[in-house]
mmCIF file of C-alpha atoms in Angstrom:
data_model
loop_
_atom_site.group_PDB
_atom_site.id
_atom_site.type_symbol
_atom_site.label_atom_id
_atom_site.label_comp_id
_atom_site.label_asym_id
_atom_site.label_seq_id
_atom_site.Cartn_x
_atom_site.Cartn_y
_atom_site.Cartn_z
ATOM 1 C CA VAL G 1 -4.990 76.741 19.144
ATOM 2 C CA MET G 2 -5.946 73.906 16.836
ATOM 3 C CA ARG G 3 -3.356 71.230 16.759
ATOM 4 C CA ARG G 4 -2.635 69.494 13.478
ATOM 5 C CA ASN G 5 -2.811 65.658 13.671
ATOM 6 C CA PRO G 6 0.169 63.516 12.927
ATOM 7 C CA PHE G 7 -1.431 62.715 9.513
ATOM 8 C CA GLY G 8 -0.756 66.356 8.491
ATOM 9 C CA MET G 9 -4.418 67.230 8.001
ATOM 10 C CA ASP G 10 -6.829 69.097 10.092
ATOM 11 C CA ILE G 11 -9.501 66.575 11.080
ATOM 12 C CA CYS G 12 -12.065 69.348 11.777
ATOM 13 C CA CYS G 13 -12.509 70.804 8.390
ATOM 14 C CA ARG G 14 -14.431 68.771 5.767
ATOM 15 C CA LYS G 15 -15.963 71.689 3.957
ATOM 16 C CA GLY G 16 -16.337 71.102 0.288
ATOM 17 C CA SER G 17 -16.258 67.297 0.576
ATOM 18 C CA ARG G 18 -19.421 65.234 0.553
ATOM 19 C CA SER G 19 -21.229 64.659 3.832
ATOM 20 C CA PRO G 20 -21.375 61.039 5.277
ATOM 21 C CA LEU G 21 -25.157 61.235 4.476
ATOM 22 C CA GLN G 22 -24.547 62.011 0.826
ATOM 23 C CA GLU G 23 -22.023 59.259 0.514
ATOM 24 C CA LEU G 24 -24.252 56.668 2.128
ATOM 25 C CA TYR G 25 -27.333 57.205 -0.114
ATOM 26 C CA ASN G 26 -25.392 58.136 -3.381
ATOM 27 C CA PRO G 27 -22.132 56.280 -3.074
ATOM 28 C CA THR G 28 -19.330 57.380 -5.254
ATOM 29 C CA GLN G 29 -17.425 54.258 -4.616
ATOM 30 C CA VAL G 30 -18.488 50.735 -5.915
ATOM 31 C CA SER G 31 -17.264 49.119 -2.758
ATOM 32 C CA LEU G 32 -19.575 51.256 -0.686
ATOM 33 C CA SER G 33 -22.572 50.667 -2.644
ATOM 34 C CA ASN G 34 -22.832 46.821 -1.854
ATOM 35 C CA THR G 35 -22.807 47.723 1.734
ATOM 36 C CA ALA G 36 -25.385 50.392 1.234
ATOM 37 C CA ILE G 37 -27.826 47.791 0.139
ATOM 38 C CA LEU G 38 -27.335 45.719 3.349
ATOM 39 C CA HIS G 39 -28.041 48.847 5.402
ATOM 40 C CA GLN G 40 -31.083 49.694 3.407
ATOM 41 C CA ILE G 41 -32.431 46.236 4.408
ATOM 42 C CA ARG G 42 -31.686 46.793 8.074
ATOM 43 C CA ARG G 43 -33.477 50.132 7.863
ATOM 44 C CA ASP G 44 -36.462 48.680 6.272
ATOM 45 C CA GLN G 45 -36.648 46.054 9.020
ATOM 46 C CA VAL G 46 -36.775 48.930 11.773
ATOM 47 C CA THR G 47 -39.400 50.774 9.669
ATOM 48 C CA ASP G 48 -41.591 47.771 9.191
ATOM 49 C CA THR G 49 -41.407 46.711 13.019
ATOM 50 C CA CYS G 50 -42.379 50.332 14.115
ATOM 51 C CA ARG G 51 -45.147 50.297 11.794
ATOM 52 C CA ALA G 52 -46.447 46.756 12.950
ATOM 53 C CA ASN G 53 -45.996 47.670 16.508
ATOM 54 C CA SER G 54 -47.295 51.278 16.158
ATOM 55 C CA VAL G 55 -49.737 50.896 19.022
ATOM 56 C CA SER G 56 -46.980 50.145 21.609
ATOM 57 C CA SER G 57 -44.125 52.043 19.929
ATOM 58 C CA ARG G 58 -45.643 55.358 19.260
ATOM 59 C CA LYS G 59 -47.146 56.076 22.626
ATOM 60 C CA ARG G 60 -44.842 58.968 23.128
ATOM 61 C CA ARG G 61 -44.868 61.143 19.921
ATOM 62 C CA VAL G 62 -42.619 63.969 21.082
ATOM 63 C CA LEU G 63 -39.168 63.349 22.341
ATOM 64 C CA THR G 64 -37.871 65.319 25.156
ATOM 65 C CA PRO G 65 -34.220 66.583 25.503
ATOM 66 C CA ASN G 66 -33.817 63.871 28.229
ATOM 67 C CA ASP G 67 -34.506 61.285 25.467
ATOM 68 C CA LEU G 68 -31.560 62.539 23.468
ATOM 69 C CA LYS G 69 -28.763 62.128 25.959
ATOM 70 C CA HIS G 70 -27.327 59.033 24.378
ATOM 71 C CA LEU G 71 -27.017 60.748 20.974
ATOM 72 C CA VAL G 72 -23.328 61.869 20.558
ATOM 73 C CA VAL G 73 -22.824 64.672 18.008
ATOM 74 C CA ASP G 74 -19.697 65.142 15.788
ATOM 75 C CA GLU G 75 -20.120 68.543 14.146
ATOM 76 C CA ASP G 76 -16.930 68.338 12.059
ATOM 77 C CA HIS G 77 -18.106 65.264 10.238
ATOM 78 C CA GLU G 78 -21.798 65.695 10.521
ATOM 79 C CA MET G 79 -22.623 62.410 12.327
ATOM 80 C CA ILE G 80 -24.642 61.514 15.306
ATOM 81 C CA TYR G 81 -23.921 58.274 17.204
ATOM 82 C CA CYS G 82 -26.460 56.751 19.589
ATOM 83 C CA TYR G 83 -24.385 54.753 22.055
ATOM 84 C CA VAL G 84 -25.896 51.567 23.500
ATOM 85 C CA PRO G 85 -23.911 50.124 26.575
ATOM 86 C CA LYS G 86 -22.435 46.629 26.043
ATOM 87 C CA VAL G 87 -22.241 47.084 22.329
ATOM 88 C CA ALA G 88 -18.606 48.274 21.983
ATOM 89 C CA CYS G 89 -19.673 51.734 23.176
ATOM 90 C CA THR G 90 -16.430 52.419 24.941
ATOM 91 C CA ASN G 91 -14.478 52.069 21.747
ATOM 92 C CA TRP G 92 -16.984 53.992 19.866
ATOM 93 C CA LYS G 93 -16.895 56.825 22.359
ATOM 94 C CA ARG G 94 -13.037 56.764 21.993
ATOM 95 C CA VAL G 95 -13.358 56.980 18.142
ATOM 96 C CA MET G 96 -15.829 59.846 18.644
ATOM 97 C CA MET G 97 -13.289 61.605 20.789
ATOM 98 C CA VAL G 98 -10.610 61.433 18.078
ATOM 99 C CA LEU G 99 -13.144 62.640 15.456
ATOM 100 C CA THR G 100 -14.300 65.672 17.488
ATOM 101 C CA GLY G 101 -10.983 66.297 19.380
ATOM 102 C CA ARG G 102 -9.635 68.421 16.577
ATOM 103 C CA GLY G 103 -6.315 66.761 16.584
ATOM 104 C CA LYS G 104 -6.128 66.429 20.460
ATOM 105 C CA TYR G 105 -6.228 62.570 20.149
ATOM 106 C CA SER G 106 -5.061 60.354 17.289
ATOM 107 C CA ASP G 107 -5.105 56.698 18.628
ATOM 108 C CA PRO G 108 -8.527 55.776 20.073
ATOM 109 C CA MET G 109 -6.702 52.992 22.212
ATOM 110 C CA GLU G 110 -4.523 55.656 24.063
ATOM 111 C CA ILE G 111 -7.687 57.017 25.582
ATOM 112 C CA PRO G 112 -8.361 55.392 29.023
ATOM 113 C CA ALA G 113 -11.734 53.598 29.117
ATOM 114 C CA ASN G 114 -12.956 55.597 32.117
ATOM 115 C CA GLU G 115 -12.067 59.039 30.170
ATOM 116 C CA ALA G 116 -14.300 57.910 27.216
ATOM 117 C CA HIS G 117 -17.332 57.841 29.608
ATOM 118 C CA VAL G 118 -16.689 61.224 31.043
ATOM 119 C CA SER G 119 -19.749 63.068 29.752
ATOM 120 C CA SER G 120 -18.049 66.448 29.177
ATOM 121 C CA ASN G 121 -15.580 64.759 26.718
ATOM 122 C CA LEU G 122 -18.425 64.386 24.107
ATOM 123 C CA LYS G 123 -21.270 66.648 23.140
ATOM 124 C CA THR G 124 -24.761 65.043 23.107
ATOM 125 C CA LEU G 125 -27.825 66.247 21.283
ATOM 126 C CA ASN G 126 -29.744 67.325 24.218
ATOM 127 C CA GLN G 127 -27.285 70.145 24.752
ATOM 128 C CA TYR G 128 -28.664 71.959 21.741
ATOM 129 C CA SER G 129 -31.729 74.181 21.146
ATOM 130 C CA ILE G 130 -34.782 72.680 19.543
ATOM 131 C CA PRO G 131 -34.112 74.191 16.171
ATOM 132 C CA GLU G 132 -30.481 73.125 16.317
ATOM 133 C CA ILE G 133 -31.628 69.603 17.341
ATOM 134 C CA ASN G 134 -34.003 69.440 14.365
ATOM 135 C CA HIS G 135 -31.452 70.598 11.936
ATOM 136 C CA ARG G 136 -28.858 68.049 12.974
ATOM 137 C CA LEU G 137 -31.453 65.165 13.022
ATOM 138 C CA LYS G 138 -32.327 66.186 9.477
ATOM 139 C CA ASN G 139 -28.805 66.763 7.987
ATOM 140 C CA TYR G 140 -26.339 64.515 9.896
ATOM 141 C CA MET G 141 -25.862 60.809 9.402
ATOM 142 C CA LYS G 142 -27.319 59.040 12.379
ATOM 143 C CA PHE G 143 -26.088 55.565 13.382
ATOM 144 C CA LEU G 144 -26.125 53.146 16.146
ATOM 145 C CA PHE G 145 -24.822 49.615 16.961
ATOM 146 C CA VAL G 146 -27.021 46.827 18.210
ATOM 147 C CA ARG G 147 -26.369 43.279 19.630
ATOM 148 C CA GLU G 148 -28.359 40.102 20.114
ATOM 149 C CA PRO G 149 -30.539 41.382 23.164
ATOM 150 C CA PHE G 150 -29.921 38.333 25.562
ATOM 151 C CA GLU G 151 -26.208 38.195 24.773
ATOM 152 C CA ARG G 152 -26.137 41.912 25.635
ATOM 153 C CA LEU G 153 -28.018 41.178 28.861
ATOM 154 C CA VAL G 154 -25.768 38.449 29.993
ATOM 155 C CA SER G 155 -22.844 40.761 29.208
ATOM 156 C CA ALA G 156 -24.195 43.505 31.413
ATOM 157 C CA TYR G 157 -25.061 41.030 34.204
ATOM 158 C CA ARG G 158 -21.471 39.567 34.118
ATOM 159 C CA ASN G 159 -19.892 43.076 34.040
ATOM 160 C CA LYS G 160 -22.165 44.772 36.698
ATOM 161 C CA PHE G 161 -22.843 41.994 39.198
ATOM 162 C CA THR G 162 -19.954 39.469 39.001
ATOM 163 C CA GLN G 163 -17.002 41.807 39.036
ATOM 164 C CA LYS G 164 -15.979 42.769 42.663
ATOM 165 C CA TYR G 165 -15.119 46.264 41.671
ATOM 166 C CA ASN G 166 -18.552 47.486 40.722
ATOM 167 C CA THR G 167 -19.658 48.185 44.309
ATOM 168 C CA SER G 168 -21.723 51.090 43.161
ATOM 169 C CA PHE G 169 -24.025 48.627 41.110
ATOM 170 C CA HIS G 170 -23.988 46.201 44.083
ATOM 171 C CA LYS G 171 -25.219 48.895 46.363
ATOM 172 C CA ARG G 172 -27.657 50.598 44.101
ATOM 173 C CA TYR G 173 -29.244 47.526 42.335
ATOM 174 C CA GLY G 174 -27.726 44.386 43.967
ATOM 175 C CA THR G 175 -29.187 45.145 47.387
ATOM 176 C CA LYS G 176 -32.517 45.923 45.920
ATOM 177 C CA ILE G 177 -32.563 42.726 43.885
ATOM 178 C CA VAL G 178 -31.514 40.516 46.891
ATOM 179 C CA ARG G 179 -34.238 42.146 49.124
ATOM 180 C CA ARG G 180 -36.977 41.520 46.647
ATOM 181 C CA GLN G 181 -35.959 38.309 45.127
ATOM 182 C CA ARG G 182 -34.215 36.190 47.746
ATOM 183 C CA LYS G 183 -36.029 34.400 50.423
ATOM 184 C CA ASN G 184 -34.084 34.305 53.809
ATOM 185 C CA ALA G 185 -31.318 36.584 52.556
ATOM 186 C CA THR G 186 -28.486 37.006 54.982
ATOM 187 C CA GLN G 187 -27.814 40.380 56.572
ATOM 188 C CA GLU G 188 -24.464 40.594 54.629
ATOM 189 C CA ALA G 189 -26.135 39.994 51.293
ATOM 190 C CA LEU G 190 -28.875 42.578 51.946
ATOM 191 C CA ARG G 191 -25.951 45.067 52.938
ATOM 192 C CA LYS G 192 -23.574 44.359 50.089
ATOM 193 C CA GLY G 193 -25.700 42.961 47.291
ATOM 194 C CA ASP G 194 -22.656 41.579 45.546
ATOM 195 C CA ASP G 195 -23.674 38.022 44.877
ATOM 196 C CA VAL G 196 -26.804 38.453 42.651
ATOM 197 C CA LYS G 197 -27.580 35.460 40.823
ATOM 198 C CA PHE G 198 -28.661 35.625 37.219
ATOM 199 C CA GLU G 199 -32.004 34.055 38.027
ATOM 200 C CA GLU G 200 -32.584 36.895 40.575
ATOM 201 C CA PHE G 201 -31.547 39.454 37.986
ATOM 202 C CA VAL G 202 -34.000 38.116 35.552
ATOM 203 C CA ALA G 203 -36.872 38.024 38.190
ATOM 204 C CA TYR G 204 -36.045 41.660 38.985
ATOM 205 C CA LEU G 205 -36.202 42.679 35.279
ATOM 206 C CA ILE G 206 -39.609 41.088 34.625
ATOM 207 C CA ASP G 207 -41.179 42.240 37.913
ATOM 208 C CA PRO G 208 -43.929 44.771 37.047
ATOM 209 C CA HIS G 209 -42.865 46.755 40.200
ATOM 210 C CA THR G 210 -39.350 47.358 38.728
ATOM 211 C CA GLN G 211 -40.732 48.887 35.418
ATOM 212 C CA ARG G 212 -43.200 51.062 37.418
ATOM 213 C CA GLU G 213 -40.488 52.294 39.804
ATOM 214 C CA GLU G 214 -37.903 53.699 37.468
ATOM 215 C CA PRO G 215 -36.515 53.406 33.963
ATOM 216 C CA PHE G 216 -34.073 50.447 33.609
ATOM 217 C CA ASN G 217 -30.423 51.247 33.940
ATOM 218 C CA GLU G 218 -28.875 52.084 30.577
ATOM 219 C CA HIS G 219 -26.829 48.813 30.628
ATOM 220 C CA TRP G 220 -29.923 46.756 30.544
ATOM 221 C CA GLN G 221 -32.505 49.156 28.978
ATOM 222 C CA THR G 222 -33.783 48.167 25.517
ATOM 223 C CA VAL G 223 -32.155 49.768 22.505
ATOM 224 C CA TYR G 224 -35.632 50.810 21.456
ATOM 225 C CA SER G 225 -35.947 52.961 24.618
ATOM 226 C CA LEU G 226 -32.283 54.294 24.563
ATOM 227 C CA CYS G 227 -32.158 55.349 20.953
ATOM 228 C CA HIS G 228 -35.872 55.668 19.988
ATOM 229 C CA PRO G 229 -35.538 54.254 16.546
ATOM 230 C CA CYS G 230 -39.280 54.634 15.771
ATOM 231 C CA HIS G 231 -38.959 58.444 16.282
ATOM 232 C CA ILE G 232 -35.491 58.925 15.076
ATOM 233 C CA HIS G 233 -34.619 57.665 11.509
ATOM 234 C CA TYR G 234 -31.210 55.913 11.799
ATOM 235 C CA ASP G 235 -29.295 55.945 8.493
ATOM 236 C CA LEU G 236 -27.095 53.159 9.552
ATOM 237 C CA ILE G 237 -27.444 50.360 11.982
ATOM 238 C CA GLY G 238 -24.193 48.366 12.728
ATOM 239 C CA LYS G 239 -24.139 45.007 14.550
ATOM 240 C CA TYR G 240 -21.972 43.755 17.145
ATOM 241 C CA GLU G 241 -21.750 40.537 15.056
ATOM 242 C CA THR G 242 -20.054 42.482 12.098
ATOM 243 C CA LEU G 243 -18.653 45.077 14.377
ATOM 244 C CA GLU G 244 -15.281 45.711 12.563
ATOM 245 C CA GLU G 245 -16.812 45.910 9.025
ATOM 246 C CA ASP G 246 -19.675 48.075 10.030
ATOM 247 C CA SER G 247 -17.581 50.466 12.186
ATOM 248 C CA ASN G 248 -14.960 50.917 9.392
ATOM 249 C CA TYR G 249 -17.900 51.484 6.900
ATOM 250 C CA VAL G 250 -19.043 54.397 9.086
ATOM 251 C CA LEU G 251 -15.333 55.836 9.099
ATOM 252 C CA GLN G 252 -15.099 55.223 5.318
ATOM 253 C CA LEU G 253 -18.386 57.379 4.834
ATOM 254 C CA ALA G 254 -16.983 60.112 7.121
ATOM 255 C CA GLY G 255 -14.029 60.209 4.882
ATOM 256 C CA VAL G 256 -11.403 59.431 7.677
ATOM 257 C CA SER G 257 -10.667 55.757 6.893
ATOM 258 C CA ASN G 258 -7.177 56.605 5.628
ATOM 259 C CA TYR G 259 -5.964 57.495 9.094
ATOM 260 C CA LEU G 260 -8.612 56.012 11.491
ATOM 261 C CA LYS G 261 -9.474 52.407 11.940
ATOM 262 C CA PHE G 262 -11.864 50.881 14.404
ATOM 263 C CA PRO G 263 -9.837 49.383 17.269
ATOM 264 C CA THR G 264 -9.778 45.594 17.147
ATOM 265 C CA TYR G 265 -9.593 43.945 20.592
ATOM 266 C CA ALA G 266 -8.978 40.613 22.273
ATOM 267 C CA LYS G 267 -12.213 38.676 22.644
ATOM 268 C CA SER G 268 -11.049 36.504 25.449
ATOM 269 C CA THR G 269 -13.609 37.781 28.012
ATOM 270 C CA ARG G 270 -16.422 38.485 25.574
ATOM 271 C CA THR G 271 -19.860 37.117 26.316
ATOM 272 C CA THR G 272 -20.686 34.662 23.620
ATOM 273 C CA ASP G 273 -23.757 32.879 22.464
ATOM 274 C CA GLU G 274 -22.570 29.517 24.180
ATOM 275 C CA MET G 275 -22.042 31.431 27.395
ATOM 276 C CA THR G 276 -25.560 33.088 27.152
ATOM 277 C CA THR G 277 -27.103 29.582 26.577
ATOM 278 C CA GLU G 278 -25.622 28.417 29.795
ATOM 279 C CA PHE G 279 -26.919 31.354 31.839
ATOM 280 C CA PHE G 280 -30.488 30.766 30.607
ATOM 281 C CA GLN G 281 -30.526 26.992 31.614
ATOM 282 C CA ASN G 282 -31.676 27.819 34.986
ATOM 283 C CA ILE G 283 -34.387 30.233 34.013
ATOM 284 C CA SER G 284 -37.904 28.780 34.072
ATOM 285 C CA SER G 285 -39.756 28.820 30.747
ATOM 286 C CA LEU G 286 -42.345 31.263 32.230
ATOM 287 C CA HIS G 287 -39.625 33.771 33.131
ATOM 288 C CA GLN G 288 -37.934 33.261 29.690
ATOM 289 C CA THR G 289 -41.359 34.146 27.981
ATOM 290 C CA GLN G 290 -41.761 37.089 30.164
ATOM 291 C CA LEU G 291 -38.176 38.353 29.647
ATOM 292 C CA TYR G 292 -38.598 37.895 25.822
ATOM 293 C CA GLU G 293 -41.681 40.144 25.884
ATOM 294 C CA VAL G 294 -39.536 42.939 27.616
ATOM 295 C CA TYR G 295 -36.950 42.765 24.903
ATOM 296 C CA LYS G 296 -39.206 41.567 22.035
ATOM 297 C CA LEU G 297 -39.109 44.862 20.114
ATOM 298 C CA ASP G 298 -35.347 44.809 19.982
ATOM 299 C CA PHE G 299 -35.357 41.212 18.708
ATOM 300 C CA LEU G 300 -37.811 42.065 15.917
ATOM 301 C CA MET G 301 -36.507 45.497 14.989
ATOM 302 C CA PHE G 302 -33.023 44.327 14.460
ATOM 303 C CA ASN G 303 -33.770 40.971 12.935
ATOM 304 C CA TYR G 304 -32.608 38.644 15.704
ATOM 305 C CA SER G 305 -34.367 35.273 15.871
ATOM 306 C CA VAL G 306 -35.690 33.799 19.034
ATOM 307 C CA PRO G 307 -32.744 32.058 20.567
ATOM 308 C CA SER G 308 -32.921 28.265 20.124
ATOM 309 C CA TYR G 309 -32.128 27.592 23.762
ATOM 310 C CA LEU G 310 -35.302 29.156 24.978
ATOM 311 C CA LYS G 311 -38.022 26.921 26.154
ATOM 312 C CA MET G 312 -40.816 29.511 26.164
ATOM 313 C CA GLU G 313 -44.391 28.930 27.170
#
């Protein structure tokens, strides 16, 4: 039974109205057309970067279903969202649950964070057949949100390695990092892996052995590798720096902004630029240069300049 939402309209059925894709490329409202220009500039930046780095960025021409597991599909509003951890992805997943829940949820913030990350609560593109995937990539509005790469990295480090409750990360990655990067590590540190220093984390990321061993964890994987922007044409690129405006623009295009707003949240624990600067103080210029190389495409593609605090070689 489809429940009606409290706003007295069925969220699911948008037949007859314009799709977000039509609204984005041919806006009917003046307020939307100025923003459309900004997003055109962002799209062009990605296209130009892909073209300029085509040797490195087009190695794999064919995407496999495994490449599409970060792309969340909203059938009712014809949208696809590629989620990037540490870029407001919990709140975006909550919003997607409201959009796809057919009236089951009305307030994103009433959905517990852990529930937003339960994979069965959202449908991802890799669950469809090849023709269905191609149809959706062609006809749905595809969007993602990005963040200054090193700020996102520090945010991931703080969340996964400095919080006592993240024991699964300490065990899986912390112990490995300590074993590889710390001379004379104590038995306890090797067993627990719960006191990884940022310098050790960086050394682990730039270690060629790490990159050969397995793909990066999604929390520090590049956006380029998670969302494949050189193979998938994103219609809209939102930025963490303008999160609210960009998010509400997406909801406006979807025709739901009259009853759904992107959640605003207290930024007290947020990783900031100043904080990121501090974390990089103890990283050698050689390691900074090598780390920049790892995330270089993300910097270029999404128009983030080289941070002023870097002392690269």
